[in-house]
């Protein structure tokens, strides 16, 4: 299995470089098949099998619904300039965090696309297993994207409205 994984990493890296696709650090960061299978049963950031992207997602989500982020009240004319500036900073924090989360998921899908192009010689069972796991995870990500995109649009709208009140 380890030899197969090394071949997969080398093939992914070579294919990515040949096709002009960023390598995404496959040489050191490619999760093993069990990581992919584990991620299939997860939700949210834990759905991402790549440790670096999962970590970025988790970090962006920590405190997302706090008062200094997406749970801040909207700016109001009677709140005063200083309070509205604080609220605008909170909504900017919300937009930054939601954008980082969205990017972690989109980067995951981009890495999957690069990996799907890799075909190995010999035993194709690991290839099929990786691709099945990627398809299942991609489906879950796709199902959550509309809600995340709407939440980001709402946060951007609130930030824009806040900026207009200051």
JSON list of C-alpha atoms in Angstrom, two decimals:
[
{"chain": "A", "resi": 1, "resn": "UNK", "atom": "CA", "xyz": [0.00, 0.00, 0.00]},
{"chain": "A", "resi": 2, "resn": "UNK", "atom": "CA", "xyz": [2.82, 2.43, 0.84]},
{"chain": "A", "resi": 3, "resn": "UNK", "atom": "CA", "xyz": [4.46, 1.85, -2.55]},
{"chain": "A", "resi": 4, "resn": "UNK", "atom": "CA", "xyz": [1.11, 2.44, -4.24]},
{"chain": "A", "resi": 5, "resn": "UNK", "atom": "CA", "xyz": [0.69, 5.70, -2.33]},
{"chain": "A", "resi": 6, "resn": "UNK", "atom": "CA", "xyz": [4.17, 6.87, -3.32]},
{"chain": "A", "resi": 7, "resn": "UNK", "atom": "CA", "xyz": [3.36, 6.12, -6.94]},
{"chain": "A", "resi": 8, "resn": "UNK", "atom": "CA", "xyz": [0.07, 8.00, -6.63]},
{"chain": "A", "resi": 9, "resn": "UNK", "atom": "CA", "xyz": [1.87, 11.00, -5.14]},
{"chain": "A", "resi": 10, "resn": "UNK", "atom": "CA", "xyz": [4.56, 10.94, -7.82]},
{"chain": "A", "resi": 11, "resn": "UNK", "atom": "CA", "xyz": [1.99, 10.52, -10.60]},
{"chain": "A", "resi": 12, "resn": "UNK", "atom": "CA", "xyz": [-0.21, 13.30, -9.21]},
{"chain": "A", "resi": 13, "resn": "UNK", "atom": "CA", "xyz": [2.72, 15.65, -8.87]},
{"chain": "A", "resi": 14, "resn": "UNK", "atom": "CA", "xyz": [4.04, 14.81, -12.33]},
{"chain": "A", "resi": 15, "resn": "UNK", "atom": "CA", "xyz": [0.64, 15.10, -13.96]},
{"chain": "A", "resi": 16, "resn": "UNK", "atom": "CA", "xyz": [-0.07, 18.37, -12.20]},
{"chain": "A", "resi": 17, "resn": "UNK", "atom": "CA", "xyz": [3.23, 19.89, -13.30]},
{"chain": "A", "resi": 18, "resn": "UNK", "atom": "CA", "xyz": [2.89, 18.60, -16.87]},
{"chain": "A", "resi": 19, "resn": "UNK", "atom": "CA", "xyz": [-0.63, 20.03, -17.17]},
{"chain": "A", "resi": 20, "resn": "UNK", "atom": "CA", "xyz": [0.32, 23.31, -15.52]},
{"chain": "A", "resi": 21, "resn": "UNK", "atom": "CA", "xyz": [-1.82, 22.52, -12.47]},
{"chain": "A", "resi": 22, "resn": "UNK", "atom": "CA", "xyz": [-0.40, 23.60, -9.11]},
{"chain": "A", "resi": 23, "resn": "UNK", "atom": "CA", "xyz": [1.06, 20.64, -7.24]},
{"chain": "A", "resi": 24, "resn": "UNK", "atom": "CA", "xyz": [-0.77, 21.51, -4.00]},
{"chain": "A", "resi": 25, "resn": "UNK", "atom": "CA", "xyz": [2.06, 19.94, -2.06]},
{"chain": "A", "resi": 26, "resn": "UNK", "atom": "CA", "xyz": [1.01, 16.40, -3.03]},
{"chain": "A", "resi": 27, "resn": "UNK", "atom": "CA", "xyz": [4.53, 15.17, -2.38]},
{"chain": "A", "resi": 28, "resn": "UNK", "atom": "CA", "xyz": [4.09, 15.68, 1.36]},
{"chain": "A", "resi": 29, "resn": "UNK", "atom": "CA", "xyz": [0.41, 16.21, 2.00]},
{"chain": "A", "resi": 30, "resn": "UNK", "atom": "CA", "xyz": [-1.56, 13.57, 0.13]},
{"chain": "A", "resi": 31, "resn": "UNK", "atom": "CA", "xyz": [-3.80, 11.84, 2.67]},
{"chain": "A", "resi": 32, "resn": "UNK", "atom": "CA", "xyz": [-3.94, 8.08, 2.55]},
{"chain": "A", "resi": 33, "resn": "UNK", "atom": "CA", "xyz": [-7.04, 6.19, 1.45]},
{"chain": "A", "resi": 34, "resn": "UNK", "atom": "CA", "xyz": [-8.24, 5.66, 5.01]},
{"chain": "A", "resi": 35, "resn": "UNK", "atom": "CA", "xyz": [-8.19, 9.46, 5.52]},
{"chain": "A", "resi": 36, "resn": "UNK", "atom": "CA", "xyz": [-10.40, 9.85, 2.46]},
{"chain": "A", "resi": 37, "resn": "UNK", "atom": "CA", "xyz": [-12.77, 7.14, 3.66]},
{"chain": "A", "resi": 38, "resn": "UNK", "atom": "CA", "xyz": [-12.95, 8.68, 7.15]},
{"chain": "A", "resi": 39, "resn": "UNK", "atom": "CA", "xyz": [-13.71, 12.10, 5.67]},
{"chain": "A", "resi": 40, "resn": "UNK", "atom": "CA", "xyz": [-16.63, 10.61, 3.72]},
{"chain": "A", "resi": 41, "resn": "UNK", "atom": "CA", "xyz": [-18.47, 10.03, 7.01]},
{"chain": "A", "resi": 42, "resn": "UNK", "atom": "CA", "xyz": [-17.87, 13.54, 8.34]},
{"chain": "A", "resi": 43, "resn": "UNK", "atom": "CA", "xyz": [-19.53, 16.91, 7.93]},
{"chain": "A", "resi": 44, "resn": "UNK", "atom": "CA", "xyz": [-18.35, 20.50, 7.87]},
{"chain": "A", "resi": 45, "resn": "UNK", "atom": "CA", "xyz": [-14.61, 21.12, 7.91]},
{"chain": "A", "resi": 46, "resn": "UNK", "atom": "CA", "xyz": [-13.95, 17.51, 8.95]},
{"chain": "A", "resi": 47, "resn": "UNK", "atom": "CA", "xyz": [-15.18, 16.52, 5.48]},
{"chain": "A", "resi": 48, "resn": "UNK", "atom": "CA", "xyz": [-11.91, 17.83, 4.01]},
{"chain": "A", "resi": 49, "resn": "UNK", "atom": "CA", "xyz": [-9.31, 15.03, 3.84]},
{"chain": "A", "resi": 50, "resn": "UNK", "atom": "CA", "xyz": [-6.33, 17.39, 3.33]},
{"chain": "A", "resi": 51, "resn": "UNK", "atom": "CA", "xyz": [-4.91, 18.38, 6.73]},
{"chain": "A", "resi": 52, "resn": "UNK", "atom": "CA", "xyz": [-3.79, 21.86, 5.64]},
{"chain": "A", "resi": 53, "resn": "UNK", "atom": "CA", "xyz": [-7.16, 22.79, 4.15]},
{"chain": "A", "resi": 54, "resn": "UNK", "atom": "CA", "xyz": [-9.10, 21.20, 7.00]},
{"chain": "A", "resi": 55, "resn": "UNK", "atom": "CA", "xyz": [-6.99, 23.21, 9.47]},
{"chain": "A", "resi": 56, "resn": "UNK", "atom": "CA", "xyz": [-7.62, 26.42, 7.52]},
{"chain": "A", "resi": 57, "resn": "UNK", "atom": "CA", "xyz": [-11.34, 25.71, 7.51]},
{"chain": "A", "resi": 58, "resn": "UNK", "atom": "CA", "xyz": [-11.45, 24.94, 11.23]},
{"chain": "A", "resi": 59, "resn": "UNK", "atom": "CA", "xyz": [-9.48, 28.07, 12.05]},
{"chain": "A", "resi": 60, "resn": "UNK", "atom": "CA", "xyz": [-11.81, 30.24, 9.93]},
{"chain": "A", "resi": 61, "resn": "UNK", "atom": "CA", "xyz": [-14.87, 28.75, 11.61]},
{"chain": "A", "resi": 62, "resn": "UNK", "atom": "CA", "xyz": [-13.60, 29.18, 15.17]},
{"chain": "A", "resi": 63, "resn": "UNK", "atom": "CA", "xyz": [-15.64, 32.07, 16.55]},
{"chain": "A", "resi": 64, "resn": "UNK", "atom": "CA", "xyz": [-17.56, 32.56, 13.31]},
{"chain": "A", "resi": 65, "resn": "UNK", "atom": "CA", "xyz": [-20.80, 33.08, 15.23]},
{"chain": "A", "resi": 66, "resn": "UNK", "atom": "CA", "xyz": [-19.33, 35.31, 17.93]},
{"chain": "A", "resi": 67, "resn": "UNK", "atom": "CA", "xyz": [-20.32, 38.92, 18.57]},
{"chain": "A", "resi": 68, "resn": "UNK", "atom": "CA", "xyz": [-17.13, 40.10, 16.85]},
{"chain": "A", "resi": 69, "resn": "UNK", "atom": "CA", "xyz": [-18.09, 38.22, 13.69]},
{"chain": "A", "resi": 70, "resn": "UNK", "atom": "CA", "xyz": [-21.33, 36.95, 12.16]},
{"chain": "A", "resi": 71, "resn": "UNK", "atom": "CA", "xyz": [-23.48, 37.40, 15.27]},
{"chain": "A", "resi": 72, "resn": "UNK", "atom": "CA", "xyz": [-22.85, 41.13, 15.50]},
{"chain": "A", "resi": 73, "resn": "UNK", "atom": "CA", "xyz": [-25.90, 43.33, 15.19]},
{"chain": "A", "resi": 74, "resn": "UNK", "atom": "CA", "xyz": [-26.31, 45.22, 11.94]},
{"chain": "A", "resi": 75, "resn": "UNK", "atom": "CA", "xyz": [-25.36, 48.86, 11.90]},
{"chain": "A", "resi": 76, "resn": "UNK", "atom": "CA", "xyz": [-28.14, 51.27, 12.80]},
{"chain": "A", "resi": 77, "resn": "UNK", "atom": "CA", "xyz": [-28.39, 55.03, 12.51]},
{"chain": "A", "resi": 78, "resn": "UNK", "atom": "CA", "xyz": [-29.14, 55.42, 16.22]},
{"chain": "A", "resi": 79, "resn": "UNK", "atom": "CA", "xyz": [-26.18, 53.23, 17.30]},
{"chain": "A", "resi": 80, "resn": "UNK", "atom": "CA", "xyz": [-23.64, 56.00, 16.83]},
{"chain": "A", "resi": 81, "resn": "UNK", "atom": "CA", "xyz": [-20.51, 56.20, 14.73]},
{"chain": "A", "resi": 82, "resn": "UNK", "atom": "CA", "xyz": [-18.17, 54.42, 17.14]},
{"chain": "A", "resi": 83, "resn": "UNK", "atom": "CA", "xyz": [-20.57, 51.51, 17.71]},
{"chain": "A", "resi": 84, "resn": "UNK", "atom": "CA", "xyz": [-21.26, 51.22, 13.99]},
{"chain": "A", "resi": 85, "resn": "UNK", "atom": "CA", "xyz": [-17.50, 51.11, 13.31]},
{"chain": "A", "resi": 86, "resn": "UNK", "atom": "CA", "xyz": [-17.21, 48.23, 15.79]},
{"chain": "A", "resi": 87, "resn": "UNK", "atom": "CA", "xyz": [-20.11, 46.47, 14.09]},
{"chain": "A", "resi": 88, "resn": "UNK", "atom": "CA", "xyz": [-18.60, 47.04, 10.65]},
{"chain": "A", "resi": 89, "resn": "UNK", "atom": "CA", "xyz": [-15.31, 45.50, 11.85]},
{"chain": "A", "resi": 90, "resn": "UNK", "atom": "CA", "xyz": [-17.26, 42.51, 13.14]},
{"chain": "A", "resi": 91, "resn": "UNK", "atom": "CA", "xyz": [-19.04, 42.05, 9.81]},
{"chain": "A", "resi": 92, "resn": "UNK", "atom": "CA", "xyz": [-15.77, 42.42, 7.95]},
{"chain": "A", "resi": 93, "resn": "UNK", "atom": "CA", "xyz": [-14.38, 39.66, 10.21]},
{"chain": "A", "resi": 94, "resn": "UNK", "atom": "CA", "xyz": [-17.42, 37.56, 9.31]},
{"chain": "A", "resi": 95, "resn": "UNK", "atom": "CA", "xyz": [-16.87, 38.05, 5.57]},
{"chain": "A", "resi": 96, "resn": "UNK", "atom": "CA", "xyz": [-13.16, 37.21, 5.87]},
{"chain": "A", "resi": 97, "resn": "UNK", "atom": "CA", "xyz": [-13.90, 34.03, 7.84]},
{"chain": "A", "resi": 98, "resn": "UNK", "atom": "CA", "xyz": [-16.70, 32.89, 5.53]},
{"chain": "A", "resi": 99, "resn": "UNK", "atom": "CA", "xyz": [-14.51, 33.57, 2.48]},
{"chain": "A", "resi": 100, "resn": "UNK", "atom": "CA", "xyz": [-11.65, 31.53, 3.95]},
{"chain": "A", "resi": 101, "resn": "UNK", "atom": "CA", "xyz": [-14.01, 28.65, 4.69]},
{"chain": "A", "resi": 102, "resn": "UNK", "atom": "CA", "xyz": [-15.42, 28.76, 1.17]},
{"chain": "A", "resi": 103, "resn": "UNK", "atom": "CA", "xyz": [-11.88, 28.79, -0.25]},
{"chain": "A", "resi": 104, "resn": "UNK", "atom": "CA", "xyz": [-10.89, 25.73, 1.78]},
{"chain": "A", "resi": 105, "resn": "UNK", "atom": "CA", "xyz": [-13.78, 23.79, 0.22]},
{"chain": "A", "resi": 106, "resn": "UNK", "atom": "CA", "xyz": [-13.14, 25.08, -3.32]},
{"chain": "A", "resi": 107, "resn": "UNK", "atom": "CA", "xyz": [-9.42, 24.26, -2.97]},
{"chain": "A", "resi": 108, "resn": "UNK", "atom": "CA", "xyz": [-10.40, 20.75, -1.88]},
{"chain": "A", "resi": 109, "resn": "UNK", "atom": "CA", "xyz": [-12.46, 20.32, -5.05]},
{"chain": "A", "resi": 110, "resn": "UNK", "atom": "CA", "xyz": [-9.57, 21.68, -7.15]},
{"chain": "A", "resi": 111, "resn": "UNK", "atom": "CA", "xyz": [-7.19, 19.15, -5.62]},
{"chain": "A", "resi": 112, "resn": "UNK", "atom": "CA", "xyz": [-9.70, 16.40, -6.34]},
{"chain": "A", "resi": 113, "resn": "UNK", "atom": "CA", "xyz": [-9.82, 17.45, -10.00]},
{"chain": "A", "resi": 114, "resn": "UNK", "atom": "CA", "xyz": [-6.04, 17.20, -10.22]},
{"chain": "A", "resi": 115, "resn": "UNK", "atom": "CA", "xyz": [-6.02, 13.80, -8.56]},
{"chain": "A", "resi": 116, "resn": "UNK", "atom": "CA", "xyz": [-8.81, 12.46, -10.78]},
{"chain": "A", "resi": 117, "resn": "UNK", "atom": "CA", "xyz": [-6.59, 12.98, -13.82]},
{"chain": "A", "resi": 118, "resn": "UNK", "atom": "CA", "xyz": [-3.98, 10.60, -12.43]},
{"chain": "A", "resi": 119, "resn": "UNK", "atom": "CA", "xyz": [-4.09, 7.03, -13.67]},
{"chain": "A", "resi": 120, "resn": "UNK", "atom": "CA", "xyz": [-1.68, 4.44, -12.34]},
{"chain": "A", "resi": 121, "resn": "UNK", "atom": "CA", "xyz": [-0.49, 1.29, -14.02]},
{"chain": "A", "resi": 122, "resn": "UNK", "atom": "CA", "xyz": [-1.07, -2.03, -12.35]},
{"chain": "A", "resi": 123, "resn": "UNK", "atom": "CA", "xyz": [-3.65, -2.51, -9.59]},
{"chain": "A", "resi": 124, "resn": "UNK", "atom": "CA", "xyz": [-6.45, -0.04, -10.26]},
{"chain": "A", "resi": 125, "resn": "UNK", "atom": "CA", "xyz": [-8.45, -0.83, -7.10]},
{"chain": "A", "resi": 126, "resn": "UNK", "atom": "CA", "xyz": [-6.85, 1.96, -5.02]},
{"chain": "A", "resi": 127, "resn": "UNK", "atom": "CA", "xyz": [-7.53, 4.40, -7.88]},
{"chain": "A", "resi": 128, "resn": "UNK", "atom": "CA", "xyz": [-11.21, 3.43, -7.90]},
{"chain": "A", "resi": 129, "resn": "UNK", "atom": "CA", "xyz": [-11.40, 3.70, -4.12]},
{"chain": "A", "resi": 130, "resn": "UNK", "atom": "CA", "xyz": [-9.81, 7.15, -4.07]},
{"chain": "A", "resi": 131, "resn": "UNK", "atom": "CA", "xyz": [-12.07, 8.33, -6.87]},
{"chain": "A", "resi": 132, "resn": "UNK", "atom": "CA", "xyz": [-15.19, 6.93, -5.17]},
{"chain": "A", "resi": 133, "resn": "UNK", "atom": "CA", "xyz": [-14.24, 8.71, -1.94]},
{"chain": "A", "resi": 134, "resn": "UNK", "atom": "CA", "xyz": [-13.58, 11.96, -3.80]},
{"chain": "A", "resi": 135, "resn": "UNK", "atom": "CA", "xyz": [-16.95, 11.68, -5.55]},
{"chain": "A", "resi": 136, "resn": "UNK", "atom": "CA", "xyz": [-18.79, 11.12, -2.25]},
{"chain": "A", "resi": 137, "resn": "UNK", "atom": "CA", "xyz": [-17.01, 14.02, -0.55]},
{"chain": "A", "resi": 138, "resn": "UNK", "atom": "CA", "xyz": [-17.56, 16.27, -3.58]},
{"chain": "A", "resi": 139, "resn": "UNK", "atom": "CA", "xyz": [-21.28, 15.50, -3.42]},
{"chain": "A", "resi": 140, "resn": "UNK", "atom": "CA", "xyz": [-21.45, 16.54, 0.23]},
{"chain": "A", "resi": 141, "resn": "UNK", "atom": "CA", "xyz": [-19.49, 19.72, -0.46]},
{"chain": "A", "resi": 142, "resn": "UNK", "atom": "CA", "xyz": [-21.77, 20.56, -3.40]},
{"chain": "A", "resi": 143, "resn": "UNK", "atom": "CA", "xyz": [-24.85, 20.05, -1.24]},
{"chain": "A", "resi": 144, "resn": "UNK", "atom": "CA", "xyz": [-23.58, 22.57, 1.31]},
{"chain": "A", "resi": 145, "resn": "UNK", "atom": "CA", "xyz": [-22.29, 25.18, -1.13]},
{"chain": "A", "resi": 146, "resn": "UNK", "atom": "CA", "xyz": [-25.58, 27.01, -1.83]},
{"chain": "A", "resi": 147, "resn": "UNK", "atom": "CA", "xyz": [-26.20, 27.63, 1.88]},
{"chain": "A", "resi": 148, "resn": "UNK", "atom": "CA", "xyz": [-22.64, 28.77, 2.45]},
{"chain": "A", "resi": 149, "resn": "UNK", "atom": "CA", "xyz": [-22.74, 31.03, -0.60]},
{"chain": "A", "resi": 150, "resn": "UNK", "atom": "CA", "xyz": [-25.99, 32.60, 0.62]},
{"chain": "A", "resi": 151, "resn": "UNK", "atom": "CA", "xyz": [-24.55, 33.19, 4.10]},
{"chain": "A", "resi": 152, "resn": "UNK", "atom": "CA", "xyz": [-21.52, 34.87, 2.52]},
{"chain": "A", "resi": 153, "resn": "UNK", "atom": "CA", "xyz": [-23.73, 37.08, 0.32]},
{"chain": "A", "resi": 154, "resn": "UNK", "atom": "CA", "xyz": [-25.78, 38.06, 3.37]},
{"chain": "A", "resi": 155, "resn": "UNK", "atom": "CA", "xyz": [-22.64, 38.92, 5.34]},
{"chain": "A", "resi": 156, "resn": "UNK", "atom": "CA", "xyz": [-21.27, 41.01, 2.44]},
{"chain": "A", "resi": 157, "resn": "UNK", "atom": "CA", "xyz": [-24.61, 42.80, 2.14]},
{"chain": "A", "resi": 158, "resn": "UNK", "atom": "CA", "xyz": [-24.65, 43.57, 5.88]},
{"chain": "A", "resi": 159, "resn": "UNK", "atom": "CA", "xyz": [-21.05, 44.81, 5.67]},
{"chain": "A", "resi": 160, "resn": "UNK", "atom": "CA", "xyz": [-21.89, 47.07, 2.72]},
{"chain": "A", "resi": 161, "resn": "UNK", "atom": "CA", "xyz": [-24.93, 48.46, 4.52]},
{"chain": "A", "resi": 162, "resn": "UNK", "atom": "CA", "xyz": [-22.80, 49.03, 7.63]},
{"chain": "A", "resi": 163, "resn": "UNK", "atom": "CA", "xyz": [-20.17, 50.87, 5.66]},
{"chain": "A", "resi": 164, "resn": "UNK", "atom": "CA", "xyz": [-22.89, 53.14, 4.28]},
{"chain": "A", "resi": 165, "resn": "UNK", "atom": "CA", "xyz": [-23.95, 54.16, 7.80]},
{"chain": "A", "resi": 166, "resn": "UNK", "atom": "CA", "xyz": [-20.53, 55.34, 8.91]}
]
